[in-house]
Coordinates of C-alpha atoms and ligand atoms in Angstrom, one line a residue:
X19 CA -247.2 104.0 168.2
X20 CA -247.7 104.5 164.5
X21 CA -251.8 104.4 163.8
X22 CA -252.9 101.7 161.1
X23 CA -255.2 102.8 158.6
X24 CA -258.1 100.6 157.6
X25 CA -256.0 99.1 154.8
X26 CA -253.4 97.7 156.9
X27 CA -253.5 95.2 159.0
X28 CA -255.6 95.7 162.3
X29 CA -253.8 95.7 165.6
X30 CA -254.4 92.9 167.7
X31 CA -255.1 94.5 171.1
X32 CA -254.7 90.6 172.7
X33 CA -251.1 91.3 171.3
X34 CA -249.9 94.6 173.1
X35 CA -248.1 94.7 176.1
X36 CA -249.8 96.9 179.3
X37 CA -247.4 99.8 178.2
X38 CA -248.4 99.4 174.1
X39 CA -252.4 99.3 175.4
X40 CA -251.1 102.7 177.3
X41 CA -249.3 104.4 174.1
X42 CA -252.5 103.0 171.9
X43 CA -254.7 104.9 174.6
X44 CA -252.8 108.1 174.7
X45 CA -252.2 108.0 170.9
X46 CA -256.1 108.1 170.7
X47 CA -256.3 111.1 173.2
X48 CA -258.2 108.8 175.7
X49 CA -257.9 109.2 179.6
X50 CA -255.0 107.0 180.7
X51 CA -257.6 104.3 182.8
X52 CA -258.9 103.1 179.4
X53 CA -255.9 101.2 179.3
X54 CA -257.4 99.1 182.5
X55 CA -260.5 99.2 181.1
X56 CA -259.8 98.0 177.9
X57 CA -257.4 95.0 179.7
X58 CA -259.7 94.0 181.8
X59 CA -262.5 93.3 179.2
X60 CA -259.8 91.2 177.5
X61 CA -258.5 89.1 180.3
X62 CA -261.1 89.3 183.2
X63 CA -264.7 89.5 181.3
X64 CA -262.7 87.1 178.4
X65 CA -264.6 89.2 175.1
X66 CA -264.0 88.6 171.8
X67 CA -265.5 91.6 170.5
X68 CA -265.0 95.7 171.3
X69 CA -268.3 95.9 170.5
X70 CA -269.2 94.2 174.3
X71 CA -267.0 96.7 175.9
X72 CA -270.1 98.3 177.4
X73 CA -268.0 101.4 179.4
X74 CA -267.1 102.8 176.3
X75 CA -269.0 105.2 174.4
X76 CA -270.1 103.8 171.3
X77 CA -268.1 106.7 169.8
X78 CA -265.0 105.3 171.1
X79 CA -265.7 101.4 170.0
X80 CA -265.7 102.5 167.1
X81 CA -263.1 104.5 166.6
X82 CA -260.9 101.6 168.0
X83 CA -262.8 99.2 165.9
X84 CA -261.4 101.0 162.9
X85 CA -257.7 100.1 163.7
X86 CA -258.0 97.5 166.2
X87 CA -259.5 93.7 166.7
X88 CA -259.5 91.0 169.5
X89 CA -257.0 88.2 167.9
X90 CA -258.3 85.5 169.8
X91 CA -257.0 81.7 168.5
X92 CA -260.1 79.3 167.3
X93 CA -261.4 77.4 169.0
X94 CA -259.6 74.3 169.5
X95 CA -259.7 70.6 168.9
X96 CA -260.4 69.0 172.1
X97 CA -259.3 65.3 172.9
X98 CA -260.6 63.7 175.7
X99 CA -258.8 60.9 177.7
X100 CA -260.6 58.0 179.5
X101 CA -259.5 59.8 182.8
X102 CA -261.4 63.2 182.1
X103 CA -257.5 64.4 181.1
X104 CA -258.6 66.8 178.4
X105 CA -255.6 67.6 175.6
X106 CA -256.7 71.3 173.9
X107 CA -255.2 71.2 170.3
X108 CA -254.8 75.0 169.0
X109 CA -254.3 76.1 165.5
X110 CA -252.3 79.5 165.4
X111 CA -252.4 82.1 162.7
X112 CA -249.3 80.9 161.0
X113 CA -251.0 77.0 160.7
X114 CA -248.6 75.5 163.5
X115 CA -250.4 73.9 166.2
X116 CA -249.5 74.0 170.2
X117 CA -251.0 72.0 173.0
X118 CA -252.4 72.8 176.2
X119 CA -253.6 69.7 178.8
X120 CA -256.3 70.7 181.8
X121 CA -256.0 67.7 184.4
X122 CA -259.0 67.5 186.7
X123 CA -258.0 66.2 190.4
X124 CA -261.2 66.2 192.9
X125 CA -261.6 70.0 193.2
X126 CA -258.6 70.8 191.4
X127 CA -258.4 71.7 187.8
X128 CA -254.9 72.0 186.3
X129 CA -253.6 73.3 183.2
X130 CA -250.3 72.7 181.5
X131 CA -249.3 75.2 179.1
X132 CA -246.9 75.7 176.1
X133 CA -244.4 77.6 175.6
X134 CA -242.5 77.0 172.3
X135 CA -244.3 75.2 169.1
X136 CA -241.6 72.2 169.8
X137 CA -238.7 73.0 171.4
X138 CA -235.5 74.5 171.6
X139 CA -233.9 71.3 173.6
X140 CA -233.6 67.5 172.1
X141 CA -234.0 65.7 175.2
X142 CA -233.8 62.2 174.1
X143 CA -236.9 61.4 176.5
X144 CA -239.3 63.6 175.2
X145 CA -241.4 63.5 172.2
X146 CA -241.8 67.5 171.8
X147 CA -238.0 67.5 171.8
X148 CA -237.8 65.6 168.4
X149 CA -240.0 67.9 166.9
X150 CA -237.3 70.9 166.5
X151 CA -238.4 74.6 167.7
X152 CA -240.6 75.5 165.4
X153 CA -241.0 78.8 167.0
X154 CA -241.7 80.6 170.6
X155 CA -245.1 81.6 171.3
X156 CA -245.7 84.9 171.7
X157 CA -247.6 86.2 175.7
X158 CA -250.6 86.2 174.0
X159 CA -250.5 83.1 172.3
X160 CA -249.2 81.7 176.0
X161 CA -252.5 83.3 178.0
X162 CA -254.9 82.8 175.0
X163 CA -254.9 79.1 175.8
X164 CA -255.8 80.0 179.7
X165 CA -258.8 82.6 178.7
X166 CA -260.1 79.9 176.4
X167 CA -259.9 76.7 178.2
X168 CA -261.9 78.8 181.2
X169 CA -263.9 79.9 178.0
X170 CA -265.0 76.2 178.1
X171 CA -265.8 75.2 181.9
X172 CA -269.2 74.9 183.5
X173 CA -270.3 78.1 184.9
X174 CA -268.6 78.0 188.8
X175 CA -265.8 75.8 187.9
X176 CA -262.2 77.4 187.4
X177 CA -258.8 76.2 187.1
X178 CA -257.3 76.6 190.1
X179 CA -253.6 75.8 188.9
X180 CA -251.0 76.3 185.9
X181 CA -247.9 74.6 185.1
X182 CA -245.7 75.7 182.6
X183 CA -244.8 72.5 181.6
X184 CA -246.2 72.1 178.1
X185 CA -244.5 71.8 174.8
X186 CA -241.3 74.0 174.9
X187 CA -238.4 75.4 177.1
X188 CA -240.4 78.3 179.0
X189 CA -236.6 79.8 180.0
X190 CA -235.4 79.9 176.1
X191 CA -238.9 82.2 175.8
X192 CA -238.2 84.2 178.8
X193 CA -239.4 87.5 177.6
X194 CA -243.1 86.2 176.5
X195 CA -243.1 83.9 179.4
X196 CA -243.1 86.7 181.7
X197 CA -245.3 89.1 179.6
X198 CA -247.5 86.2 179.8
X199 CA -247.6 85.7 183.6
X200 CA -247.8 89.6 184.0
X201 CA -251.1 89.4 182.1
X202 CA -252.3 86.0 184.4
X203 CA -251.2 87.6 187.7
X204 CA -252.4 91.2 187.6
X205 CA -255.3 91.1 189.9
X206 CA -255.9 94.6 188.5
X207 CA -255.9 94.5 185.3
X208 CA -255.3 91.0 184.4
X209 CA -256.4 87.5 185.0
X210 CA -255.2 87.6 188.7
X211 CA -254.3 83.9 189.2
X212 CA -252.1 84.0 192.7
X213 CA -248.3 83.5 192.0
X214 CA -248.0 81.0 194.5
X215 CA -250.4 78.6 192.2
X216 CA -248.2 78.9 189.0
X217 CA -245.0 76.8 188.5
X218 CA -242.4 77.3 185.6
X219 CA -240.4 74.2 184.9
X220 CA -237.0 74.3 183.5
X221 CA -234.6 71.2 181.8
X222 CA -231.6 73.7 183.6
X223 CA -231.1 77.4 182.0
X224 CA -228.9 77.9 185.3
X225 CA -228.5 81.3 184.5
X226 CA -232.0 82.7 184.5
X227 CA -233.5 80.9 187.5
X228 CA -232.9 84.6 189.0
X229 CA -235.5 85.7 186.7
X230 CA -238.1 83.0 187.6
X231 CA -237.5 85.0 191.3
X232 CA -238.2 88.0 190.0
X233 CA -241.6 86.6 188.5
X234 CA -242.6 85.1 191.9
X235 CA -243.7 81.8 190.5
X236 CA -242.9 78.4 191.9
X237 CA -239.6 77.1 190.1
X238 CA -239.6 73.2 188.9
X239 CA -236.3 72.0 187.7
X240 CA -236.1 68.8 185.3
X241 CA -233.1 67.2 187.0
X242 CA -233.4 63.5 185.3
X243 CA -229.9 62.5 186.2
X244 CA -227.9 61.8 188.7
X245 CA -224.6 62.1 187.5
X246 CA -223.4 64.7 184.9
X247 CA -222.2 61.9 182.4
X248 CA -225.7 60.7 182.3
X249 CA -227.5 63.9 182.0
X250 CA -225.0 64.4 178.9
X251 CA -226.7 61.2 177.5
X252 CA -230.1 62.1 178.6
X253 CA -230.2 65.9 177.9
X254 CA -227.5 66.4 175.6
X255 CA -228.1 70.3 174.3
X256 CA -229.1 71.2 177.8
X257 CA -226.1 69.7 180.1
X258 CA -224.0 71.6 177.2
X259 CA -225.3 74.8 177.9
X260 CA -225.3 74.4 181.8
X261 CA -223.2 71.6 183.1
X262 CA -225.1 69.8 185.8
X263 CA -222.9 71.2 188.9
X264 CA -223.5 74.6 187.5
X265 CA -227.1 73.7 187.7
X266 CA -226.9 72.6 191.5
X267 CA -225.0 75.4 192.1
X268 CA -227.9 77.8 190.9
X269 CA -230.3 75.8 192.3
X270 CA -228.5 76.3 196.3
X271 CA -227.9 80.1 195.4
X272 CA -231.9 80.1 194.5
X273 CA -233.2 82.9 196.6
X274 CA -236.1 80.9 197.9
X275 CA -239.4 82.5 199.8
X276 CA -240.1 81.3 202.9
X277 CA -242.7 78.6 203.0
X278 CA -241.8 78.1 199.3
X279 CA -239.8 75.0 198.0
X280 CA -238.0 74.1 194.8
X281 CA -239.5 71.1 192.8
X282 CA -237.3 68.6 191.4
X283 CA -238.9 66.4 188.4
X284 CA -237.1 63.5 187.6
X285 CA -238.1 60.8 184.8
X286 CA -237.3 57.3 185.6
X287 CA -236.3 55.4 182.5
X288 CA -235.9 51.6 183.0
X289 CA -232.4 50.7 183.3
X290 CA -231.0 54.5 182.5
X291 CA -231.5 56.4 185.6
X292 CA -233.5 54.2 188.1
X293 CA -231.1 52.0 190.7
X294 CA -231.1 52.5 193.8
X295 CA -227.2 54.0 193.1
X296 CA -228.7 56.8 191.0
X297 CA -231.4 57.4 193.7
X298 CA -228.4 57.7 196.4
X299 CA -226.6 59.9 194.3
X300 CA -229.8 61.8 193.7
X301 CA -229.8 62.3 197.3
X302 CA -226.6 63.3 197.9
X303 CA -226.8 66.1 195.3
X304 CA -230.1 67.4 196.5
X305 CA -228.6 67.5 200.0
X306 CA -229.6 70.8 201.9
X307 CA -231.6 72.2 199.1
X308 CA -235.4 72.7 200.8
X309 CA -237.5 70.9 198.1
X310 CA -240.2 68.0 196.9
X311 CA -239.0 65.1 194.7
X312 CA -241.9 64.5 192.0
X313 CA -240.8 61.1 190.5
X314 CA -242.0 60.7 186.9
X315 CA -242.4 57.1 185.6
X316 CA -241.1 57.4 181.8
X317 CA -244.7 57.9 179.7
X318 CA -243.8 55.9 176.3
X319 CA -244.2 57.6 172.9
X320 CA -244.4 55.4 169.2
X321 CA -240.4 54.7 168.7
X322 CA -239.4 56.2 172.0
X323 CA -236.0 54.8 173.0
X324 CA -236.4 53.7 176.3
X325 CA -238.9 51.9 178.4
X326 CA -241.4 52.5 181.7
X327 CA -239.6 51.3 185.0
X328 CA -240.9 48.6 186.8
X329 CA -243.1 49.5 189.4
X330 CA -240.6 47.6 192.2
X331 CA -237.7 50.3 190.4
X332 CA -240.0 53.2 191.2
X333 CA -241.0 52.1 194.8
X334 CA -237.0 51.4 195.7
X335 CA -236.5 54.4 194.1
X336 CA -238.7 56.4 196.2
X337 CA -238.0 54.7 199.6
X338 CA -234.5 55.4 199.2
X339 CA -235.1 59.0 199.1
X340 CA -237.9 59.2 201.5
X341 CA -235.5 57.7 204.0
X342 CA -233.2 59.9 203.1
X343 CA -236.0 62.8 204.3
X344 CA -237.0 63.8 201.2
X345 CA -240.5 64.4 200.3
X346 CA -241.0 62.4 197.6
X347 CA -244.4 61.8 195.1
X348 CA -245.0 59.7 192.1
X349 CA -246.7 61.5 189.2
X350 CA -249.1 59.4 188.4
X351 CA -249.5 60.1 184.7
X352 CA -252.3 61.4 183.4
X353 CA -253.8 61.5 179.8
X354 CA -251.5 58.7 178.4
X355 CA -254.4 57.5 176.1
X356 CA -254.3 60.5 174.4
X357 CA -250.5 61.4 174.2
X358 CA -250.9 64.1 176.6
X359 CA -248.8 63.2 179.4
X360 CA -245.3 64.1 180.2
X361 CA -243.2 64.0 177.2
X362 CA -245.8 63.0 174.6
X363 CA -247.3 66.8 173.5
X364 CA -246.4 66.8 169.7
X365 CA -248.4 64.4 167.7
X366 CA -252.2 64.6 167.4
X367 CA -253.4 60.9 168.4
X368 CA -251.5 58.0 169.7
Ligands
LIG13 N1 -238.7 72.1 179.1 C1 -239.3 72.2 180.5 C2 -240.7 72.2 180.5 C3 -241.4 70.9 180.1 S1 -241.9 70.1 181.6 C4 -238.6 71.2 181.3 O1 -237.9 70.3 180.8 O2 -238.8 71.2 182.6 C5 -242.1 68.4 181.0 C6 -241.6 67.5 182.1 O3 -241.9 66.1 181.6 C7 -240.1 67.5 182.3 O4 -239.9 67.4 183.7 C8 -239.6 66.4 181.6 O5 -238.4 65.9 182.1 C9 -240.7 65.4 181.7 N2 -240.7 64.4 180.6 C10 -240.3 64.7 179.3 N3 -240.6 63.6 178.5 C11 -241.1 62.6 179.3 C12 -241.6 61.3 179.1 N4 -241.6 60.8 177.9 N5 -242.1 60.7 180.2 C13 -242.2 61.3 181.4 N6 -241.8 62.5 181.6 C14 -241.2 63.2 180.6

């Protein structure tokens, strides 16, 4: 790695990979385990400043101080719904800003991170997906929002859950997403959240499910149709790049852990996707597939095209496949007030 001088830029350690941290070490002439040393004061101990990274001589702070910083994002602009659904507003570097939602349940405390600032996709359904990509977020940018919404819990309390199911297409940012959920999962070096407690949710890149495998996360897939016609209408850019059969097909060849099951999200949009036809055919095409149904009732957005379902349309909806043996939950929606729902990241306030 080429050394900065104190003119340049510094390097943001919160930016390197594990093996950039190791090249930074050994460029410095420093035993290889300051790597871990230095990782762990970033993701496990959460400081801002080398100055606190107390099993370093103070010779060595300071010669990293003279290249290096801790590019942590400011703090963020916190919205609070009348649920105690908490939507994190970050500002990045380049001005953009990118949502993050923690969702108390009893002992539970979920967080829903971004991905992208907007999205690759234009699902007609979803408010980020008007937006446009603006641009992928970088790992850093992706755990950032984790070390700093802990930054902000009552001493004792954690998250116990993440769900990659923010703004953005976590599968059309594959490289950062996994970068990122190296640095969450190391219990090493990193912020050693258990695999089995983080799910990435796709709108259908069929092709790189295998990858999601590799990561050992819990895979959510965004079917929303249940015929390829109307995911065409629905999901227009994604059922181009991965035809719904193609997405079934992936989904069957998934290699799935024991114990583990596949997630299926669908939005219920009044009068689009919600008879009790589309819930049969649901059923049929989920046939064999070991997973959990989460119904979501369609969260509106100011000029969204479509409407909520009625609650009778949700109930049928879920009977049928129930009968049918499927495990099926409603998502009850969370944060509306605020925008921060399902679908709604993308504008500050409602
Ligand atoms: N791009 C990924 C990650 C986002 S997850 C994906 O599509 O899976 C966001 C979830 O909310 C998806 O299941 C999506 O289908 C759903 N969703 C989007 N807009 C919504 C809306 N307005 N109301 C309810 N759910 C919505």
């Amino acid at each position: 790695m080429a050394m900065n001088t104190v003119t340049e830029t510094p390097i943001n350690l919160l930016a390197l990979s594990f093996e950039s941290m190791a090249s930074l070490v050994a460029h410095l002439g420093w035993p290889a385990y300051r790597t871990r040393q230095i990782l762990q004061w970033m993701y496990q101990h959460r400081v801002r400043e080398i100055a606190r990274m107390s099993n370093l001589s103070r010779k060595d702070r300071e010669t990293i101080q003279e290249c290096a910083t801790i590019g942590r994002l400011a703090s963020p602009t916190i919205v609070r719904s009348a649920d105690e659904t908490r939507k994190l507003l970050f500002s990045l570097d380049d001005g953009l800003t990118v949502e993050s939602v923690l969702i108390p349940d009893g002992k539970r405390l979920t967080q829903c991170l971004s991905t992208q600032v907007g999205c690759t996709l234009d699902c007609r359904f979803c408010l980020t997906g008007q937006m446009g990509l603006k641009r992928n977020l970088q790992a850093h940018e992706i755990v950032d929002q984790v070390l700093t919404a802990q930054d902000g819990l009552q001493p004792g309390q954690r998250i116990t859950s993440l769900v990659f199911m923010g703004m953005g297409e976590p599968l059309a940012n594959l490289e950062a997403v996994s970068d990122a959920i190296g640095r969450l999962t190391d219990p090493d070096w990193g912020m050693g959240f258990p695999d089995r407690r983080i799910t990435l949710s796709t709108a259908g890149f069929s092709e790189r499910l295998q990858s999601v495998a590799r990561l050992g996360v819990n895979l959510a897939i965004s079917l929303n149709a249940s015929t390829a016609e109307q995911r065409d209408r629905l999901m227009p850019m994604m059922n181009r790049l991965h035809a719904l059969p193609d997405l079934i097909a992936a989904c069957r060849a998934y290699p799935l852990p024991s114990r583990r099951r596949l997630t299926f999200e669908y939005v219920l949009l009044r009068g689009e996707n919600d008879s009790a036809e589309d819930a049969m055919r649901v059923s049929q095409l989920l046939r064999g597939i070991r997973c959990k149904i989460n119904l979501i009732p369609f969260n509106e957005f100011p000029h969204a095209p479509f409407r909520q379902p009625t609650d009778d349309a949700v109930a049928t909806f879920q009977a049928i496949l129930r009968r049918k043996g499927y495990d099926v939950f409603v998502r009850n929606s969370r944060g509306r007030d605020v925008l921060g729902a399902c679908g709604q990241l993308g504008r500050r306030f409602a």
